[in-house]
CSV table of C-alpha atoms in Angstrom, one decimal:
chain,number,residue,atom,x,y,z
A,1,UNK,CA,0.0,0.0,0.0
A,2,UNK,CA,1.4,3.4,-0.9
A,3,UNK,CA,1.9,6.0,1.8
A,4,UNK,CA,-0.7,8.7,1.4
A,5,UNK,CA,0.3,12.3,0.5
A,6,UNK,CA,-1.1,13.4,3.9
A,7,UNK,CA,1.3,11.1,5.7
A,8,UNK,CA,4.2,12.1,3.6
A,9,UNK,CA,3.5,15.8,3.9
A,10,UNK,CA,3.0,15.6,7.6
A,11,UNK,CA,6.2,13.7,8.1
A,12,UNK,CA,8.2,16.1,6.0
A,13,UNK,CA,6.8,19.2,7.7
A,14,UNK,CA,7.5,17.7,11.1
A,15,UNK,CA,11.0,16.9,10.3
A,16,UNK,CA,11.9,20.0,8.2
A,17,UNK,CA,10.4,22.4,10.7
A,18,UNK,CA,11.6,20.3,13.8
A,19,UNK,CA,8.4,21.3,15.6
A,20,UNK,CA,5.1,19.8,16.5
A,21,UNK,CA,2.5,20.0,13.8
A,22,UNK,CA,-1.0,20.9,14.9
A,23,UNK,CA,-3.7,18.6,13.7
A,24,UNK,CA,-6.2,20.9,12.0
A,25,UNK,CA,-8.3,20.0,9.0
A,26,UNK,CA,-6.9,21.4,5.8
A,27,UNK,CA,-7.4,21.0,2.1
A,28,UNK,CA,-5.0,18.4,0.5
A,29,UNK,CA,-3.5,20.8,-2.1
A,30,UNK,CA,-3.0,23.6,0.4
A,31,UNK,CA,-1.4,21.2,2.9
A,32,UNK,CA,1.0,19.9,0.3
A,33,UNK,CA,1.9,23.4,-0.8
A,34,UNK,CA,2.4,24.4,2.9
A,35,UNK,CA,4.7,21.4,3.5
A,36,UNK,CA,6.7,22.3,0.4
A,37,UNK,CA,7.1,25.9,1.5
A,38,UNK,CA,8.2,24.9,5.0
A,39,UNK,CA,10.7,22.4,3.8
A,40,UNK,CA,11.9,24.1,0.6
A,41,UNK,CA,14.9,25.7,2.2
A,42,UNK,CA,16.1,22.4,3.5
A,43,UNK,CA,15.1,19.6,1.2
A,44,UNK,CA,15.5,18.4,-2.4
A,45,UNK,CA,15.3,15.1,-4.3
A,46,UNK,CA,18.0,12.5,-3.8
A,47,UNK,CA,18.7,12.4,-7.6
A,48,UNK,CA,19.4,16.2,-7.5
A,49,UNK,CA,21.4,16.1,-4.3
A,50,UNK,CA,23.6,13.0,-3.8
A,51,UNK,CA,26.1,11.6,-6.2
A,52,UNK,CA,29.1,9.3,-5.8
A,53,UNK,CA,32.5,10.9,-6.3
A,54,UNK,CA,34.3,9.7,-9.4
A,55,UNK,CA,37.4,8.9,-7.3
A,56,UNK,CA,35.5,6.5,-5.0
A,57,UNK,CA,37.0,3.0,-4.7
A,58,UNK,CA,33.7,1.2,-4.5
A,59,UNK,CA,31.1,0.7,-7.2
A,60,UNK,CA,28.2,1.1,-4.7
A,61,UNK,CA,26.4,4.5,-5.1
A,62,UNK,CA,24.1,4.0,-2.2
A,63,UNK,CA,24.9,6.1,0.9
A,64,UNK,CA,25.0,4.3,4.2
A,65,UNK,CA,23.8,5.7,7.5
A,66,UNK,CA,26.5,6.9,9.8
A,67,UNK,CA,29.0,9.8,10.3
A,68,UNK,CA,30.8,11.4,7.4
A,69,UNK,CA,33.6,13.9,7.4
A,70,UNK,CA,33.4,17.0,5.2
A,71,UNK,CA,36.5,16.9,3.1
A,72,UNK,CA,35.7,19.7,0.7
A,73,UNK,CA,33.2,22.5,0.3
A,74,UNK,CA,32.7,24.4,-3.0
A,75,UNK,CA,30.2,26.1,-5.2
A,76,UNK,CA,28.3,23.3,-7.0
A,77,UNK,CA,29.1,23.3,-10.7
A,78,UNK,CA,26.4,24.7,-12.9
A,79,UNK,CA,24.0,25.1,-10.0
A,80,UNK,CA,23.7,28.7,-8.8
A,81,UNK,CA,23.1,29.3,-5.1
A,82,UNK,CA,24.1,25.7,-4.4
A,83,UNK,CA,26.9,24.4,-2.2
A,84,UNK,CA,28.6,21.1,-2.9
A,85,UNK,CA,30.0,19.2,0.1
A,86,UNK,CA,32.3,16.2,-0.5
A,87,UNK,CA,31.7,13.7,2.3
A,88,UNK,CA,33.7,10.6,3.3
A,89,UNK,CA,32.5,7.9,5.6
A,90,UNK,CA,34.2,7.8,9.0
A,91,UNK,CA,33.5,4.1,9.5
A,92,UNK,CA,36.0,1.5,8.4
A,93,UNK,CA,36.0,-0.1,5.0
A,94,UNK,CA,37.1,1.2,1.6
A,95,UNK,CA,37.0,5.0,1.2
A,96,UNK,CA,33.9,6.2,-0.6
A,97,UNK,CA,33.3,9.8,-1.2
A,98,UNK,CA,29.9,11.4,-2.0
A,99,UNK,CA,28.9,14.8,-3.2
A,100,UNK,CA,26.0,16.5,-1.5
A,101,UNK,CA,24.5,19.4,-3.4
A,102,UNK,CA,22.3,21.6,-1.2
A,103,UNK,CA,20.8,25.0,-1.4
A,104,UNK,CA,23.0,27.7,0.3
A,105,UNK,CA,20.0,28.7,2.4
A,106,UNK,CA,20.1,25.2,4.1
A,107,UNK,CA,23.2,26.3,5.8
A,108,UNK,CA,22.2,30.0,6.5
A,109,UNK,CA,21.7,29.6,10.2
A,110,UNK,CA,24.8,27.5,10.8
A,111,UNK,CA,27.4,26.5,8.3
A,112,UNK,CA,29.5,23.4,8.1
A,113,UNK,CA,33.2,23.5,7.6
A,114,UNK,CA,35.9,21.2,6.2
A,115,UNK,CA,36.9,18.6,8.7
A,116,UNK,CA,33.5,18.7,10.6
A,117,UNK,CA,31.3,15.6,11.0
A,118,UNK,CA,27.9,15.2,9.5
A,119,UNK,CA,25.4,12.6,10.7
A,120,UNK,CA,23.6,10.8,7.9
A,121,UNK,CA,20.4,8.9,8.8
A,122,UNK,CA,18.4,6.8,6.4
A,123,UNK,CA,14.7,7.5,6.8
A,124,UNK,CA,11.5,6.2,5.0
A,125,UNK,CA,11.5,9.4,3.0
A,126,UNK,CA,15.2,9.4,2.0
A,127,UNK,CA,18.2,10.8,4.0
A,128,UNK,CA,18.5,13.2,6.8
A,129,UNK,CA,21.7,15.2,7.1
A,130,UNK,CA,22.4,16.6,10.6
A,131,UNK,CA,25.2,18.3,12.5
A,132,UNK,CA,27.0,15.5,14.3
A,133,UNK,CA,27.4,17.4,17.5
A,134,UNK,CA,23.7,18.4,18.0
A,135,UNK,CA,22.0,15.9,15.7
A,136,UNK,CA,19.9,18.8,14.4
A,137,UNK,CA,19.0,18.3,10.8
A,138,UNK,CA,20.0,20.9,8.2
A,139,UNK,CA,19.0,19.1,5.0
A,140,UNK,CA,16.7,16.3,3.8
A,141,UNK,CA,17.4,14.4,0.6
A,142,UNK,CA,13.9,13.1,-0.4
A,143,UNK,CA,13.0,10.0,-2.5
A,144,UNK,CA,11.8,11.3,-5.8
A,145,UNK,CA,8.2,10.3,-5.2
A,146,UNK,CA,8.2,12.2,-1.9
A,147,UNK,CA,9.7,15.3,-3.4
A,148,UNK,CA,7.1,15.1,-6.3
A,149,UNK,CA,4.2,14.8,-3.8
A,150,UNK,CA,5.5,17.9,-1.9
A,151,UNK,CA,5.8,20.0,-5.0
A,152,UNK,CA,4.2,23.4,-5.0
A,153,UNK,CA,0.8,23.7,-6.5
A,154,UNK,CA,-1.5,26.6,-7.1
A,155,UNK,CA,-4.3,26.6,-4.6
A,156,UNK,CA,-7.7,28.1,-5.4
A,157,UNK,CA,-10.2,28.8,-2.8
């Protein structure tokens, strides 16, 4: 059974806003639009956000949950207002680097520097990227269907 748009939107808003969501009746399109607006500064689709570095020693492109060290920060190529972080898993095993492209506004309240640790958690909706010291999320990489369901839509009343 597919998770309903209401459940997806509610989950994304709760996580992106890191606050309690009041349970009030709302129209589906307006709720999805509100969820998109609330999370727009800190979420994007996995396919637009995460890529495996070309110098990785493993053929596996799937990111694992755990801590990653930021080994480089730069402007994302051909993506205005987007930061590219290169992350390397801290846990043992072969070195595998990932590029994380995220909107600059996701790091507006608190930046992340080279050498710092980022906590990556796999969630039902995709991946959560958080500051390792506080576990406070700063970016969500959403599965494509979740991102599509949260897309902005014109609401008519």
